[in-house]
Tab-separated table of C-alpha atoms and ligand atoms in Angstrom:
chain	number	residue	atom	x	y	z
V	1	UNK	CA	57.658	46.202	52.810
V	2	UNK	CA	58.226	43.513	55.418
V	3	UNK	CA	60.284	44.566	57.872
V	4	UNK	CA	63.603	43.105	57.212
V	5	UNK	CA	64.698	43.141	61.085
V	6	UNK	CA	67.611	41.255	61.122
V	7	UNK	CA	69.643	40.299	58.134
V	8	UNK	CA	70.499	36.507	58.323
V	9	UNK	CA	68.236	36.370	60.999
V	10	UNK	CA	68.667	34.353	64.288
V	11	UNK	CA	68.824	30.539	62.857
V	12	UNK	CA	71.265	31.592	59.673
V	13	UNK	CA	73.582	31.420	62.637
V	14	UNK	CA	72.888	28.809	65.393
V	15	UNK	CA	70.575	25.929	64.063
V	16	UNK	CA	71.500	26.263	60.603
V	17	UNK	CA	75.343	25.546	61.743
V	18	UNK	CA	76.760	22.807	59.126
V	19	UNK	CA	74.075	23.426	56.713
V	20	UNK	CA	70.847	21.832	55.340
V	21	UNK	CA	70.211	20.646	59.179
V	22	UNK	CA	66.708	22.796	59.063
V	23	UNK	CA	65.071	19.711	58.401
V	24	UNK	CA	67.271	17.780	61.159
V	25	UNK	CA	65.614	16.741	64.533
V	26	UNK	CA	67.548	17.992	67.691
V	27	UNK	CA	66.136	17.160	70.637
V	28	UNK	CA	64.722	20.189	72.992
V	29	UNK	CA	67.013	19.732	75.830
V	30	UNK	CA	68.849	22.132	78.409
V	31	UNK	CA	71.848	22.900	75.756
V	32	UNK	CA	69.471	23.742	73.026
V	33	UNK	CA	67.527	26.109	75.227
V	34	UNK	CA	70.610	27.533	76.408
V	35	UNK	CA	71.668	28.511	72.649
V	36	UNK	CA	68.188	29.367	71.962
V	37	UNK	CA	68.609	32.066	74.806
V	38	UNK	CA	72.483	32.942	73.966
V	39	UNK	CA	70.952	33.479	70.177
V	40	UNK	CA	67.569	35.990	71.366
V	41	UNK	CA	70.165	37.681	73.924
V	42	UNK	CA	72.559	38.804	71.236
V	43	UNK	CA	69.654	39.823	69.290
V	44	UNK	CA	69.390	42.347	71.709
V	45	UNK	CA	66.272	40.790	73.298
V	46	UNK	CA	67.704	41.286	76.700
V	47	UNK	CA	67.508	38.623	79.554
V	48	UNK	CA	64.630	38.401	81.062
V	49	UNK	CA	62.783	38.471	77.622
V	50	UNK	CA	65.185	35.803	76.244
V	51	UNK	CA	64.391	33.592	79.211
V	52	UNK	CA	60.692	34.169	79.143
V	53	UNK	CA	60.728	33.388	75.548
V	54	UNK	CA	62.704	29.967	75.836
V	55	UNK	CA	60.779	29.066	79.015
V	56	UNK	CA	57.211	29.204	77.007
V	57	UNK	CA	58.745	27.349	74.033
V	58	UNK	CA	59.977	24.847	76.153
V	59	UNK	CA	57.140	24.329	78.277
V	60	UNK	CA	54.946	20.722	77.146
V	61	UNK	CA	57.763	20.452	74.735
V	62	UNK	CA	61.418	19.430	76.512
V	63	UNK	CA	62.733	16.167	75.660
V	64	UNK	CA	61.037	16.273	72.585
V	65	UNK	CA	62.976	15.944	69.711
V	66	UNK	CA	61.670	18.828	66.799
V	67	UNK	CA	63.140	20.225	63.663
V	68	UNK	CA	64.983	23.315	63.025
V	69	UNK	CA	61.929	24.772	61.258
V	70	UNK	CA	59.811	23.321	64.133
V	71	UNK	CA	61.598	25.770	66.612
V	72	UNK	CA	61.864	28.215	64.206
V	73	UNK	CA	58.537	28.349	63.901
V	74	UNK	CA	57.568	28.160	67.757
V	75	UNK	CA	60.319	30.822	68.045
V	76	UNK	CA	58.378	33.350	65.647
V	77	UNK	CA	55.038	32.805	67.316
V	78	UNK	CA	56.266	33.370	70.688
V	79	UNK	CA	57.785	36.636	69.097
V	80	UNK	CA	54.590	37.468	67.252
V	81	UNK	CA	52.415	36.842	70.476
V	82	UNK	CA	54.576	39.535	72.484
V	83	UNK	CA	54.243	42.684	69.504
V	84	UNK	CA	50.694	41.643	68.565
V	85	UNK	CA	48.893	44.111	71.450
V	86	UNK	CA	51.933	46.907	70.452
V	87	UNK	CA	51.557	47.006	66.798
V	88	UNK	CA	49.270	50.283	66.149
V	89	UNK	CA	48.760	52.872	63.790
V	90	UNK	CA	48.900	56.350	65.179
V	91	UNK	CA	45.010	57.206	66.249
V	92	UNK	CA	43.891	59.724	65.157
V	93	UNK	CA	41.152	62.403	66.741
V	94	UNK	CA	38.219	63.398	65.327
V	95	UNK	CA	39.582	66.658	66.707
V	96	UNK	CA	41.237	69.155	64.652
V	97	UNK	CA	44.012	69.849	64.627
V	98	UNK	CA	45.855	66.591	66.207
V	99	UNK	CA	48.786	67.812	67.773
V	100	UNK	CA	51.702	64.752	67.483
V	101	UNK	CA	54.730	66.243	69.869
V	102	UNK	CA	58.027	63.873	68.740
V	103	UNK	CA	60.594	63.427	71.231
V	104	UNK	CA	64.055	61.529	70.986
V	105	UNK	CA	68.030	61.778	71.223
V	106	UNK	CA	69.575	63.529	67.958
V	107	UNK	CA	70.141	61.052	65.629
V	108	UNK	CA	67.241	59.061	66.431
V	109	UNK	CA	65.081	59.644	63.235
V	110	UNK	CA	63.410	62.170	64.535
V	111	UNK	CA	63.539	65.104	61.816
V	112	UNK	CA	63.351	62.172	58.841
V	113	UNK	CA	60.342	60.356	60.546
V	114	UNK	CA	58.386	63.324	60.772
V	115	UNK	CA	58.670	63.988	56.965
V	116	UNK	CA	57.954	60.771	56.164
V	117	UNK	CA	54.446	60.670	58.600
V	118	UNK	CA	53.268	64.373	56.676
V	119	UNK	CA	54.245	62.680	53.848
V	120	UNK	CA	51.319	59.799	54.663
V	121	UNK	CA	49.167	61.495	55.917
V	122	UNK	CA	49.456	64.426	53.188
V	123	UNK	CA	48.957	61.213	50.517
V	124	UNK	CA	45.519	60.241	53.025
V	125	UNK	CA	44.061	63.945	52.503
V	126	UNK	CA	45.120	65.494	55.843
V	127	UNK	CA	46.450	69.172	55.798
V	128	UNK	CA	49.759	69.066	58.086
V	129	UNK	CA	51.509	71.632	59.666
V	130	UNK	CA	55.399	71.211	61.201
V	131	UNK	CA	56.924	73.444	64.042
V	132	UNK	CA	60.582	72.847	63.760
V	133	UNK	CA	60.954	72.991	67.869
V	134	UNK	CA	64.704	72.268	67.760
V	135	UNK	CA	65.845	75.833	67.262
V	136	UNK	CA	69.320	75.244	68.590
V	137	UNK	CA	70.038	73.185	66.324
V	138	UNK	CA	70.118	75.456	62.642
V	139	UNK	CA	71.048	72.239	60.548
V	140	UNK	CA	67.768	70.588	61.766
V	141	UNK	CA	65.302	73.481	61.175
V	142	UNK	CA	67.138	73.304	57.786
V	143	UNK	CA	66.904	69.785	57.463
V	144	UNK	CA	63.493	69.734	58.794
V	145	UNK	CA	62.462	72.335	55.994
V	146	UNK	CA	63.600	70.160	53.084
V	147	UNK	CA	61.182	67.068	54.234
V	148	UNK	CA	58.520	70.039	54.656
V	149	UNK	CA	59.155	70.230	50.837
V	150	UNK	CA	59.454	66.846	50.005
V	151	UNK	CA	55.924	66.267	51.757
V	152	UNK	CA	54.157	69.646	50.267
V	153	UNK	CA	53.653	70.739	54.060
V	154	UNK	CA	54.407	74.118	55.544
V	155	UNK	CA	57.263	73.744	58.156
V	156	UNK	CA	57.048	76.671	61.192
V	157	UNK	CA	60.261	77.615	61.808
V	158	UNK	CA	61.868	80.592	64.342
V	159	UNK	CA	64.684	82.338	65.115
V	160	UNK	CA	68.174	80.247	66.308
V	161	UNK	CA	67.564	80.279	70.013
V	162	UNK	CA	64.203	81.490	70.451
V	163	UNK	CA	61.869	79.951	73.006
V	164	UNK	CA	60.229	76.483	71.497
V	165	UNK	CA	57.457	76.687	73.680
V	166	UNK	CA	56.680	79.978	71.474
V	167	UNK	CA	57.135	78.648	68.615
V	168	UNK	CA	54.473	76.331	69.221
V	169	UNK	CA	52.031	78.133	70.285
V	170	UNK	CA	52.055	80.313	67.175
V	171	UNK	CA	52.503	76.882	65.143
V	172	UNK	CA	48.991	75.694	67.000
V	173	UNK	CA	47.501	79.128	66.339
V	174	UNK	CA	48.666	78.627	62.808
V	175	UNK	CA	47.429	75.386	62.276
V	176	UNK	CA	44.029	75.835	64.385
V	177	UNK	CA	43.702	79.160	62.150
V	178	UNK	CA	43.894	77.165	58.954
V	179	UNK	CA	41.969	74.811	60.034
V	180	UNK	CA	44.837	72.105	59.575
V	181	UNK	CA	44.268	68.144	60.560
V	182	UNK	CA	47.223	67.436	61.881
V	183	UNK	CA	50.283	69.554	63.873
V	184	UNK	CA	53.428	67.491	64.384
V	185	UNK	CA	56.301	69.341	67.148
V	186	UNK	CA	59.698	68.651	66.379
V	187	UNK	CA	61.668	69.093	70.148
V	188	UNK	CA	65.014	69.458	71.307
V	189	UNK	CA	67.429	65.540	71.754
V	190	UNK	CA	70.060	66.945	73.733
V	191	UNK	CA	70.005	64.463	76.887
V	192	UNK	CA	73.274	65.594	78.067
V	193	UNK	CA	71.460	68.390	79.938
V	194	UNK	CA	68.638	66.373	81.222
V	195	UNK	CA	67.048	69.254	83.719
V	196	UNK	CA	66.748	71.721	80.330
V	197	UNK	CA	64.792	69.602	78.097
V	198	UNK	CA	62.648	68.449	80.791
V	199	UNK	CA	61.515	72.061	81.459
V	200	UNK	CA	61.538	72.789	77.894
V	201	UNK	CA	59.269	70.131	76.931
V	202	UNK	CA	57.324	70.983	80.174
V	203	UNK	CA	57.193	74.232	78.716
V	204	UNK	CA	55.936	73.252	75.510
V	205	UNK	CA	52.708	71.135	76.799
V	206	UNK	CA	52.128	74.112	78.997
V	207	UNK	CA	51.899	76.602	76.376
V	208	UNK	CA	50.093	74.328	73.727
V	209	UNK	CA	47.295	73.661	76.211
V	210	UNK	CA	46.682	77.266	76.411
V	211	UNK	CA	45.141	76.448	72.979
V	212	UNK	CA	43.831	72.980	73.188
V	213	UNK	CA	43.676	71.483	76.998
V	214	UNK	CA	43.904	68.067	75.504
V	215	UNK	CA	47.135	68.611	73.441
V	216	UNK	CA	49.609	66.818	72.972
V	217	UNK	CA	47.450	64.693	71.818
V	218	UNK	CA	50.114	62.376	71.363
V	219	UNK	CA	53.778	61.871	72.274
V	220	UNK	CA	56.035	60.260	69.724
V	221	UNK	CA	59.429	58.571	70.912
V	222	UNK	CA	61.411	57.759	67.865
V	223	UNK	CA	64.268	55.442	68.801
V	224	UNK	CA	67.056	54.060	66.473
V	225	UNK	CA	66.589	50.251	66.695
V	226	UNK	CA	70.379	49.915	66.067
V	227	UNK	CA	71.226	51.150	69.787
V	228	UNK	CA	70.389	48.212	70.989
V	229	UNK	CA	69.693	47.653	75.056
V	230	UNK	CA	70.487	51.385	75.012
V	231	UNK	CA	66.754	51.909	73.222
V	232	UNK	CA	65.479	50.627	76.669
V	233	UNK	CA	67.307	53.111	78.999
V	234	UNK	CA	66.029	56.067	76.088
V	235	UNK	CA	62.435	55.126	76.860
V	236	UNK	CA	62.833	55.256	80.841
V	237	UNK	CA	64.715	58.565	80.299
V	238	UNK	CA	61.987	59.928	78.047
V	239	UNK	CA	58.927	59.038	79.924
V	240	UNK	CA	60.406	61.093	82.889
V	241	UNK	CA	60.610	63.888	80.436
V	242	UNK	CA	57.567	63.504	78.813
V	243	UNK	CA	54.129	61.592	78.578
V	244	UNK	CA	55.133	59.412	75.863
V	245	UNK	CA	52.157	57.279	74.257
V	246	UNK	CA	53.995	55.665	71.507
V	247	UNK	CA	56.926	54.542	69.539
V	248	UNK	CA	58.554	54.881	66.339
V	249	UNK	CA	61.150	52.142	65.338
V	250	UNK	CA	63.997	53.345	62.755
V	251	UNK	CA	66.947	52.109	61.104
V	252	UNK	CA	65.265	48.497	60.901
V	253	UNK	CA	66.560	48.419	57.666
V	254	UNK	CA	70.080	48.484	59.012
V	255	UNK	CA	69.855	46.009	61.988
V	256	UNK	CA	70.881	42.726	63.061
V	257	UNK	CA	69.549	43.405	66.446
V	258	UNK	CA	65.880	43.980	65.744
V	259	UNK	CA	65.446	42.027	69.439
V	260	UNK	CA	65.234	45.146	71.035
V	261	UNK	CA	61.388	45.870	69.677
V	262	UNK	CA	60.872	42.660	71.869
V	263	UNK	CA	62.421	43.679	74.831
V	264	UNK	CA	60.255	47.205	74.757
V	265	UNK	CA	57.076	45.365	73.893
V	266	UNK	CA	57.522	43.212	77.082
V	267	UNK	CA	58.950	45.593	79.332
V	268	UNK	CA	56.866	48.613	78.482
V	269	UNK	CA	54.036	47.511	76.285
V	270	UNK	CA	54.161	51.198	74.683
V	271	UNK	CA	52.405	50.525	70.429
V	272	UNK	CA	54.670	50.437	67.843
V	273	UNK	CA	53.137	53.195	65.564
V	274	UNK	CA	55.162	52.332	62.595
V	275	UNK	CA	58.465	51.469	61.642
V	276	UNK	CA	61.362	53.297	59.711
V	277	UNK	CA	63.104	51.085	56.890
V	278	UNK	CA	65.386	53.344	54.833
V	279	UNK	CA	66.245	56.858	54.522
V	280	UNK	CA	63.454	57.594	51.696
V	281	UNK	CA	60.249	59.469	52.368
V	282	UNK	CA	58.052	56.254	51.415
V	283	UNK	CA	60.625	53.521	53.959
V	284	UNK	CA	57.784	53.958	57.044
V	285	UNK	CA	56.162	50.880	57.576
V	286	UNK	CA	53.330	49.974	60.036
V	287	UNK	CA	54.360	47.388	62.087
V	288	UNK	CA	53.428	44.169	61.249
V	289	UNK	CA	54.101	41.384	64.092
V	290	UNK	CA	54.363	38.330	61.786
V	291	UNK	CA	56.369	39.606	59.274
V	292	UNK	CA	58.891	41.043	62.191
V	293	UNK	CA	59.566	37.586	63.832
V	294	UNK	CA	59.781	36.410	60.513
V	295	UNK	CA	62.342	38.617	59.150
V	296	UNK	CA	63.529	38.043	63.095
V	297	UNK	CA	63.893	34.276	63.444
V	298	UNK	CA	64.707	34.106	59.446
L	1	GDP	P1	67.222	63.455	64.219
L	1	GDP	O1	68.520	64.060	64.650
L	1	GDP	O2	66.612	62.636	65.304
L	1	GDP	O3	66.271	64.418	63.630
L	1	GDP	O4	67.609	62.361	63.108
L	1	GDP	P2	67.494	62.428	61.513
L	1	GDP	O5	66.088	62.343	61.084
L	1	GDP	O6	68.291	63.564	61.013
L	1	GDP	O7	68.176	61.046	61.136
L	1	GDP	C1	69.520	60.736	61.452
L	1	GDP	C2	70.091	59.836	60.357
L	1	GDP	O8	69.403	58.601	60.375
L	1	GDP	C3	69.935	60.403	58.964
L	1	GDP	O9	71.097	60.109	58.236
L	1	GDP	C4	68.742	59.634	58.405
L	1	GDP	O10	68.802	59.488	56.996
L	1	GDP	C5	68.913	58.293	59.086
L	1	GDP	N1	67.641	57.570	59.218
L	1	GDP	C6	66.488	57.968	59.811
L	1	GDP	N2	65.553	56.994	59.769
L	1	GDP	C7	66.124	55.934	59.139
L	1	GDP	C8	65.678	54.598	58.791
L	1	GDP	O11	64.551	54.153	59.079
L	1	GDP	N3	66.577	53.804	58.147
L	1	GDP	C9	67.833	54.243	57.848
L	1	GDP	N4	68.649	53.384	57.223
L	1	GDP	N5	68.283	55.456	58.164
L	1	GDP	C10	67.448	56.304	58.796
């Protein structure tokens, strides 16, 4: 599915004002720049992306009059230009298994994107296994183990409390034993205690490379696109905490404020691996560029 980033989209509400103006010409001057950059800011863009945006739009062009769908359309391929060089798939490893560590706050989309990923890559041929590396948490173990289900993949699970790092070890044994393609790591989201997960996700790369010196072989941040700015200060938290290599969007389904994907493409440049767009097992997307500042401009 396209990636329906904001509903309305960014011109329902500013160019658009009055009605049938899209084919209107307004002339590219300081006041339409300025509610070009009030719109991509309260799309969550953030300032300096907003500006940059406006600034390359209006280069060559100010003073020249041009249609709604004429900035529209500039709009979107500025946007497009940005998340081209972050849209990619997960790589994968010839190596077996691929360990996949996923980090992120509770709530994020954590538990639900990692059923949805065995899910694809259990309908692409790969054997999965899933440590369920929260084990404070009892209600996401559980929750974990019912997307295990969904997905046909065996979900590792240990006792409340016990040591993640353990847990993943044996999960690695486990899945280097069965000869598995791919090992995904749920962890801990409790930021409130910042020091703790650090060493416990410390802990966990320790122990894994025990096994495999290259593991993780990747780091998944999931972050919930509806947080806004707050996405931003998630990934600086998390790549203090861990060695993250890549994102995972979700909620896009549910946002107005899809600008934030913008603001982490510029600021970071970490790929987009794919996109969550419901709360099914089959609503993760890949990230497609176009159809985001599409669905983003609308
Ligand atoms: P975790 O605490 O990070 O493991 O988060 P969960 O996977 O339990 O997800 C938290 C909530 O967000 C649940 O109600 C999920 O159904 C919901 N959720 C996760 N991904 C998406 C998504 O892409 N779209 C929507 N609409 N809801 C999502």
């Amino acid at each position: 599915p396209a990636a329906p980033a904001a509903r309305g989209g960014l011109f329902g509400r500013l160019l658009g004002r009055g009605g049938g103006q899209a084919v209107m010409r307004r002339e590219l001057d300081d006041d339409m720049l300025e509610s070009l950059e009030e719109l991509l800011i309260a799309s969550d863009m953030g300032v300096d992306t907003a500006l940059r945006v406006t600034a390359n739009i209006a280069e060559g062009r100010f003073g020249k009059r041009l249609s709604v769908d004429e900035i529209k359309a500039l709009l979107a391929q500025e946007i497009a230009r940005i998340m081209e060089p972050v849209a990619r798939p997960l790589p994968l490893y010839p190596k077996k298994p691929q360990v996949v560590l996923v980090v992120g706050v509770n709530g994020s989309g954590k538990t639900t994107t990692i059923g949805k990923l065995a899910s694809q890559f259990r309908a692409a041929g790969k054997s999965v296994v899933i440590a369920a590396g929260d084990t404070f948490r009892a209600a996401a173990v559980e929750q974990l183990q019912v997307w295990g289900d969904r997905a046909g993949v065996p979900v590792l699970t240990a006792a409340q409390g016990s040591d993640p790092a353990s847990l993943a070890f044996d999960a690695l044994a486990k899945a280097q034993a069965d000869g598995a393609d791919l090992l995904m790591i749920d962890t801990a989201g409790r930021l409130q205690n910042r020091a703790d997960l650090m060493e416990e996700l410390a802990k966990i790369v320790r122990v894994i490379r025990k096994k495999d010196p290259d593991a993780p072989h990747n780091t998944l941040l999931v972050l919930d696109a509806t947080t806004g700015q707050n996405a931003l200060n998630q990934v600086e938290t998390f790549r203090k905490l861990a060695d993250v290599s890549g994102l995972v969007m979700t909620k896009l389904d549910g946002t107005a404020k899809g600008g934030v994907l913008v603001a982490l493409a510029d600021k970071f440049g970490l790929p987009i691996h794919a996109i969550g767009v419901g709360e099914q097992i089959d609503d993760l997307a890949p990230f497609d560029p176009e159809d985001f500042a599409a669905a983003l401009t609308g």
